[in-house]
């Protein structure tokens, strides 16, 4: 029992450390940026507010040490991992090390919990195996779910962005100013697409050409709807066609495509419902309908 208590304490401590590290790594809101600017403007304030023990830096160092065994050494693997993180909307430069550190921490936590459950269930080897597998695959599964969620959000928010782009372009704004204004307006309802559009506008403001910034948007998101929009904008800019008319036609085609996809999903729903009906609904229905009759028949003189 002492070993079980110590292992549970160790697992909970690892999870708590991971949660604090995640919070402090991805944190950094307006207050933190404001304090950083004040410290840069005033060395006296920086010296007075400088902590003697930086918890964030310590946790990042611990996480980096944990991440070293699982850090991909091949550049191709690192590039593919960065693309997957970009598809999920994660652009933190420490995200690769964070993901690798999570694998090791969750692996140790899964082994600990699996060992405890194995001791309680009488099969230590099975508990260690299942706990290690789940702990190691948990960050990968989380990343895939994050990618799917980000891609769905981009696809669903694109029609609203196209409508606003059409309004801004027809009002007389340039395409760069329209992208900036749409990115600002969509910050509350669609923050994922808003961030992507603002990144594109920032690239054009620092000197990147419009076509290259749009191509970076398509390559960064890897979303089919965004890629088709970028291809249309690049072609319209190259051949000098009307941007507003092109956006209107593309918006109509996108809505038609979404309608066809909805009809396709509705047609597949009946086929997908067959398996749960056969496995769960029909047996329960047969038991409810025929159960009393079978019980009366078993209690009759015919089976005595």
mmCIF file of C-alpha atoms in Angstrom, residues 57-247:
data_model
loop_
_atom_site.group_PDB
_atom_site.id
_atom_site.type_symbol
_atom_site.label_atom_id
_atom_site.label_comp_id
_atom_site.label_asym_id
_atom_site.label_seq_id
_atom_site.Cartn_x
_atom_site.Cartn_y
_atom_site.Cartn_z
ATOM 1 C CA UNK A 57 12.313 29.455 -16.760
ATOM 2 C CA UNK A 58 12.879 26.572 -14.356
ATOM 3 C CA UNK A 59 9.872 24.658 -15.664
ATOM 4 C CA UNK A 60 10.933 25.284 -19.252
ATOM 5 C CA UNK A 61 14.400 23.961 -18.470
ATOM 6 C CA UNK A 62 12.919 20.873 -16.854
ATOM 7 C CA UNK A 63 10.616 20.363 -19.822
ATOM 8 C CA UNK A 64 13.503 20.783 -22.259
ATOM 9 C CA UNK A 65 15.502 18.199 -20.332
ATOM 10 C CA UNK A 66 12.547 15.809 -20.454
ATOM 11 C CA UNK A 67 12.095 16.478 -24.179
ATOM 12 C CA UNK A 68 15.654 15.622 -25.237
ATOM 13 C CA UNK A 69 15.151 11.817 -25.468
ATOM 14 C CA UNK A 70 12.112 12.253 -27.748
ATOM 15 C CA UNK A 71 13.256 15.243 -29.814
ATOM 16 C CA UNK A 72 13.363 14.297 -33.521
ATOM 17 C CA UNK A 73 16.923 14.574 -34.796
ATOM 18 C CA UNK A 74 15.987 14.415 -38.476
ATOM 19 C CA UNK A 75 15.188 17.780 -40.067
ATOM 20 C CA UNK A 76 12.543 16.210 -42.260
ATOM 21 C CA UNK A 77 10.757 14.855 -39.201
ATOM 22 C CA UNK A 78 10.987 18.234 -37.484
ATOM 23 C CA UNK A 79 9.622 19.957 -40.581
ATOM 24 C CA UNK A 80 6.693 17.546 -40.760
ATOM 25 C CA UNK A 81 5.970 18.069 -37.075
ATOM 26 C CA UNK A 82 6.028 21.854 -37.542
ATOM 27 C CA UNK A 83 3.579 21.504 -40.441
ATOM 28 C CA UNK A 84 1.253 19.443 -38.264
ATOM 29 C CA UNK A 85 1.470 22.025 -35.497
ATOM 30 C CA UNK A 86 0.748 24.796 -38.019
ATOM 31 C CA UNK A 87 -2.263 22.851 -39.293
ATOM 32 C CA UNK A 88 -3.476 22.810 -35.691
ATOM 33 C CA UNK A 89 -2.948 26.571 -35.362
ATOM 34 C CA UNK A 90 0.037 26.295 -32.987
ATOM 35 C CA UNK A 91 2.943 28.620 -33.861
ATOM 36 C CA UNK A 92 4.819 28.640 -30.574
ATOM 37 C CA UNK A 93 8.546 28.050 -31.277
ATOM 38 C CA UNK A 94 8.761 25.829 -28.189
ATOM 39 C CA UNK A 95 5.830 23.654 -29.274
ATOM 40 C CA UNK A 96 8.017 20.807 -30.578
ATOM 41 C CA UNK A 97 9.964 20.550 -27.336
ATOM 42 C CA UNK A 98 6.746 20.895 -25.380
ATOM 43 C CA UNK A 99 5.143 18.040 -27.308
ATOM 44 C CA UNK A 100 8.198 15.840 -26.852
ATOM 45 C CA UNK A 101 8.333 16.644 -23.131
ATOM 46 C CA UNK A 102 4.637 15.812 -22.800
ATOM 47 C CA UNK A 103 5.298 12.411 -24.346
ATOM 48 C CA UNK A 104 7.898 11.576 -21.713
ATOM 49 C CA UNK A 105 5.928 13.018 -18.801
ATOM 50 C CA UNK A 106 2.683 11.322 -19.812
ATOM 51 C CA UNK A 107 4.560 8.105 -20.493
ATOM 52 C CA UNK A 108 5.916 8.103 -16.937
ATOM 53 C CA UNK A 109 2.495 9.060 -15.576
ATOM 54 C CA UNK A 110 0.788 6.341 -17.621
ATOM 55 C CA UNK A 111 3.269 3.730 -16.409
ATOM 56 C CA UNK A 112 2.695 4.828 -12.825
ATOM 57 C CA UNK A 113 -1.087 4.733 -13.066
ATOM 58 C CA UNK A 114 -0.955 1.476 -15.027
ATOM 59 C CA UNK A 115 1.249 -0.108 -12.370
ATOM 60 C CA UNK A 116 -1.168 0.940 -9.630
ATOM 61 C CA UNK A 117 -4.166 -0.384 -11.531
ATOM 62 C CA UNK A 118 -2.234 -3.559 -12.343
ATOM 63 C CA UNK A 119 -1.534 -4.146 -8.665
ATOM 64 C CA UNK A 120 -5.191 -3.678 -7.870
ATOM 65 C CA UNK A 121 -6.327 -5.868 -10.776
ATOM 66 C CA UNK A 122 -3.730 -8.582 -10.373
ATOM 67 C CA UNK A 123 -1.955 -8.051 -13.728
ATOM 68 C CA UNK A 124 0.987 -5.680 -13.407
ATOM 69 C CA UNK A 125 2.374 -6.355 -16.890
ATOM 70 C CA UNK A 126 -0.958 -5.596 -18.558
ATOM 71 C CA UNK A 127 -1.365 -2.390 -16.548
ATOM 72 C CA UNK A 128 2.148 -1.199 -17.399
ATOM 73 C CA UNK A 129 1.652 -1.952 -21.086
ATOM 74 C CA UNK A 130 -1.702 -0.214 -21.425
ATOM 75 C CA UNK A 131 -0.634 2.748 -19.266
ATOM 76 C CA UNK A 132 2.572 3.255 -21.255
ATOM 77 C CA UNK A 133 0.796 3.028 -24.605
ATOM 78 C CA UNK A 134 -1.949 5.461 -23.618
ATOM 79 C CA UNK A 135 0.516 7.875 -22.022
ATOM 80 C CA UNK A 136 2.812 7.902 -25.052
ATOM 81 C CA UNK A 137 0.012 8.233 -27.620
ATOM 82 C CA UNK A 138 -1.988 10.850 -25.710
ATOM 83 C CA UNK A 139 -0.081 13.894 -27.163
ATOM 84 C CA UNK A 140 -0.343 12.456 -30.692
ATOM 85 C CA UNK A 141 -4.082 11.894 -30.326
ATOM 86 C CA UNK A 142 -4.503 15.382 -28.865
ATOM 87 C CA UNK A 143 -2.614 16.896 -31.826
ATOM 88 C CA UNK A 144 -4.814 15.059 -34.343
ATOM 89 C CA UNK A 145 -7.968 16.224 -32.589
ATOM 90 C CA UNK A 146 -6.591 19.767 -32.515
ATOM 91 C CA UNK A 147 -5.859 19.615 -36.258
ATOM 92 C CA UNK A 148 -9.369 18.386 -37.044
ATOM 93 C CA UNK A 149 -10.946 21.059 -34.848
ATOM 94 C CA UNK A 150 -8.828 23.830 -36.385
ATOM 95 C CA UNK A 151 -9.579 22.716 -39.951
ATOM 96 C CA UNK A 152 -13.317 22.532 -39.263
ATOM 97 C CA UNK A 153 -13.268 26.007 -37.716
ATOM 98 C CA UNK A 154 -11.481 27.447 -40.739
ATOM 99 C CA UNK A 155 -13.896 25.811 -43.180
ATOM 100 C CA UNK A 156 -16.992 26.928 -41.275
ATOM 101 C CA UNK A 157 -15.810 30.510 -40.781
ATOM 102 C CA UNK A 158 -14.671 31.112 -44.365
ATOM 103 C CA UNK A 159 -18.128 32.037 -45.825
ATOM 104 C CA UNK A 160 -18.543 34.849 -43.276
ATOM 105 C CA UNK A 161 -15.067 36.110 -44.143
ATOM 106 C CA UNK A 162 -15.903 36.077 -47.866
ATOM 107 C CA UNK A 163 -19.075 38.102 -47.289
ATOM 108 C CA UNK A 164 -17.138 40.703 -45.314
ATOM 109 C CA UNK A 165 -14.397 40.775 -47.953
ATOM 110 C CA UNK A 166 -16.982 41.455 -50.662
ATOM 111 C CA UNK A 167 -18.473 44.315 -48.612
ATOM 112 C CA UNK A 168 -15.051 45.846 -47.902
ATOM 113 C CA UNK A 169 -13.838 45.593 -51.502
ATOM 114 C CA UNK A 170 -17.065 47.048 -52.903
ATOM 115 C CA UNK A 171 -16.804 49.879 -50.363
ATOM 116 C CA UNK A 172 -13.502 50.936 -51.970
ATOM 117 C CA UNK A 173 -10.863 49.328 -49.749
ATOM 118 C CA UNK A 174 -7.863 47.580 -51.224
ATOM 119 C CA UNK A 175 -7.476 43.842 -50.814
ATOM 120 C CA UNK A 176 -4.769 44.317 -48.144
ATOM 121 C CA UNK A 177 -6.912 46.747 -46.152
ATOM 122 C CA UNK A 178 -9.909 44.454 -46.599
ATOM 123 C CA UNK A 179 -7.983 41.469 -45.229
ATOM 124 C CA UNK A 180 -6.869 43.537 -42.234
ATOM 125 C CA UNK A 181 -10.386 44.806 -41.530
ATOM 126 C CA UNK A 182 -11.960 41.358 -41.897
ATOM 127 C CA UNK A 183 -9.320 39.889 -39.591
ATOM 128 C CA UNK A 184 -10.151 42.497 -36.960
ATOM 129 C CA UNK A 185 -13.919 42.031 -37.293
ATOM 130 C CA UNK A 186 -13.721 38.217 -37.054
ATOM 131 C CA UNK A 187 -11.577 38.240 -33.901
ATOM 132 C CA UNK A 188 -14.548 37.524 -31.639
ATOM 133 C CA UNK A 189 -16.721 35.045 -33.630
ATOM 134 C CA UNK A 190 -13.938 33.259 -35.550
ATOM 135 C CA UNK A 191 -10.581 33.754 -33.781
ATOM 136 C CA UNK A 192 -8.732 31.052 -35.746
ATOM 137 C CA UNK A 193 -9.386 32.551 -39.177
ATOM 138 C CA UNK A 194 -8.899 36.052 -37.780
ATOM 139 C CA UNK A 195 -5.403 35.188 -36.592
ATOM 140 C CA UNK A 196 -4.482 33.683 -39.962
ATOM 141 C CA UNK A 197 -5.690 36.754 -41.846
ATOM 142 C CA UNK A 198 -3.869 39.116 -39.488
ATOM 143 C CA UNK A 199 -0.658 37.121 -39.933
ATOM 144 C CA UNK A 200 -1.060 37.451 -43.704
ATOM 145 C CA UNK A 201 -1.622 41.191 -43.402
ATOM 146 C CA UNK A 202 1.412 41.516 -41.138
ATOM 147 C CA UNK A 203 3.559 39.749 -43.743
ATOM 148 C CA UNK A 204 2.465 42.190 -46.437
ATOM 149 C CA UNK A 205 3.191 45.145 -44.142
ATOM 150 C CA UNK A 206 6.774 44.008 -43.515
ATOM 151 C CA UNK A 207 7.543 43.785 -47.241
ATOM 152 C CA UNK A 208 6.355 40.377 -48.425
ATOM 153 C CA UNK A 209 4.460 40.516 -51.700
ATOM 154 C CA UNK A 210 0.734 39.915 -51.640
ATOM 155 C CA UNK A 211 0.912 36.720 -53.678
ATOM 156 C CA UNK A 212 3.645 35.277 -51.467
ATOM 157 C CA UNK A 213 1.731 36.175 -48.301
ATOM 158 C CA UNK A 214 -1.389 34.489 -49.659
ATOM 159 C CA UNK A 215 0.623 31.410 -50.663
ATOM 160 C CA UNK A 216 2.076 31.312 -47.153
ATOM 161 C CA UNK A 217 -1.479 31.394 -45.815
ATOM 162 C CA UNK A 218 -2.425 28.394 -47.968
ATOM 163 C CA UNK A 219 0.707 26.458 -47.047
ATOM 164 C CA UNK A 220 0.390 27.296 -43.367
ATOM 165 C CA UNK A 221 -3.216 26.220 -42.918
ATOM 166 C CA UNK A 222 -3.280 23.283 -45.396
ATOM 167 C CA UNK A 223 -7.026 23.813 -45.653
ATOM 168 C CA UNK A 224 -8.732 22.985 -48.944
ATOM 169 C CA UNK A 225 -11.195 25.890 -48.803
ATOM 170 C CA UNK A 226 -8.490 28.400 -47.896
ATOM 171 C CA UNK A 227 -6.228 27.061 -50.652
ATOM 172 C CA UNK A 228 -8.973 27.496 -53.264
ATOM 173 C CA UNK A 229 -9.603 31.046 -52.028
ATOM 174 C CA UNK A 230 -5.896 31.874 -52.217
ATOM 175 C CA UNK A 231 -5.634 30.453 -55.741
ATOM 176 C CA UNK A 232 -8.596 32.574 -56.838
ATOM 177 C CA UNK A 233 -7.155 35.763 -55.310
ATOM 178 C CA UNK A 234 -3.721 35.184 -56.843
ATOM 179 C CA UNK A 235 -5.207 34.590 -60.290
ATOM 180 C CA UNK A 236 -7.476 37.636 -60.004
ATOM 181 C CA UNK A 237 -4.519 39.784 -58.981
ATOM 182 C CA UNK A 238 -2.365 38.426 -61.787
ATOM 183 C CA UNK A 239 -4.886 38.830 -64.617
ATOM 184 C CA UNK A 240 -6.435 42.060 -63.358
ATOM 185 C CA UNK A 241 -10.014 40.822 -62.993
ATOM 186 C CA UNK A 242 -12.543 42.264 -60.577
ATOM 187 C CA UNK A 243 -11.788 41.119 -57.043
ATOM 188 C CA UNK A 244 -15.339 41.755 -55.812
ATOM 189 C CA UNK A 245 -16.931 39.755 -58.628
ATOM 190 C CA UNK A 246 -14.425 36.924 -58.155
ATOM 191 C CA UNK A 247 -15.122 36.816 -54.423
#
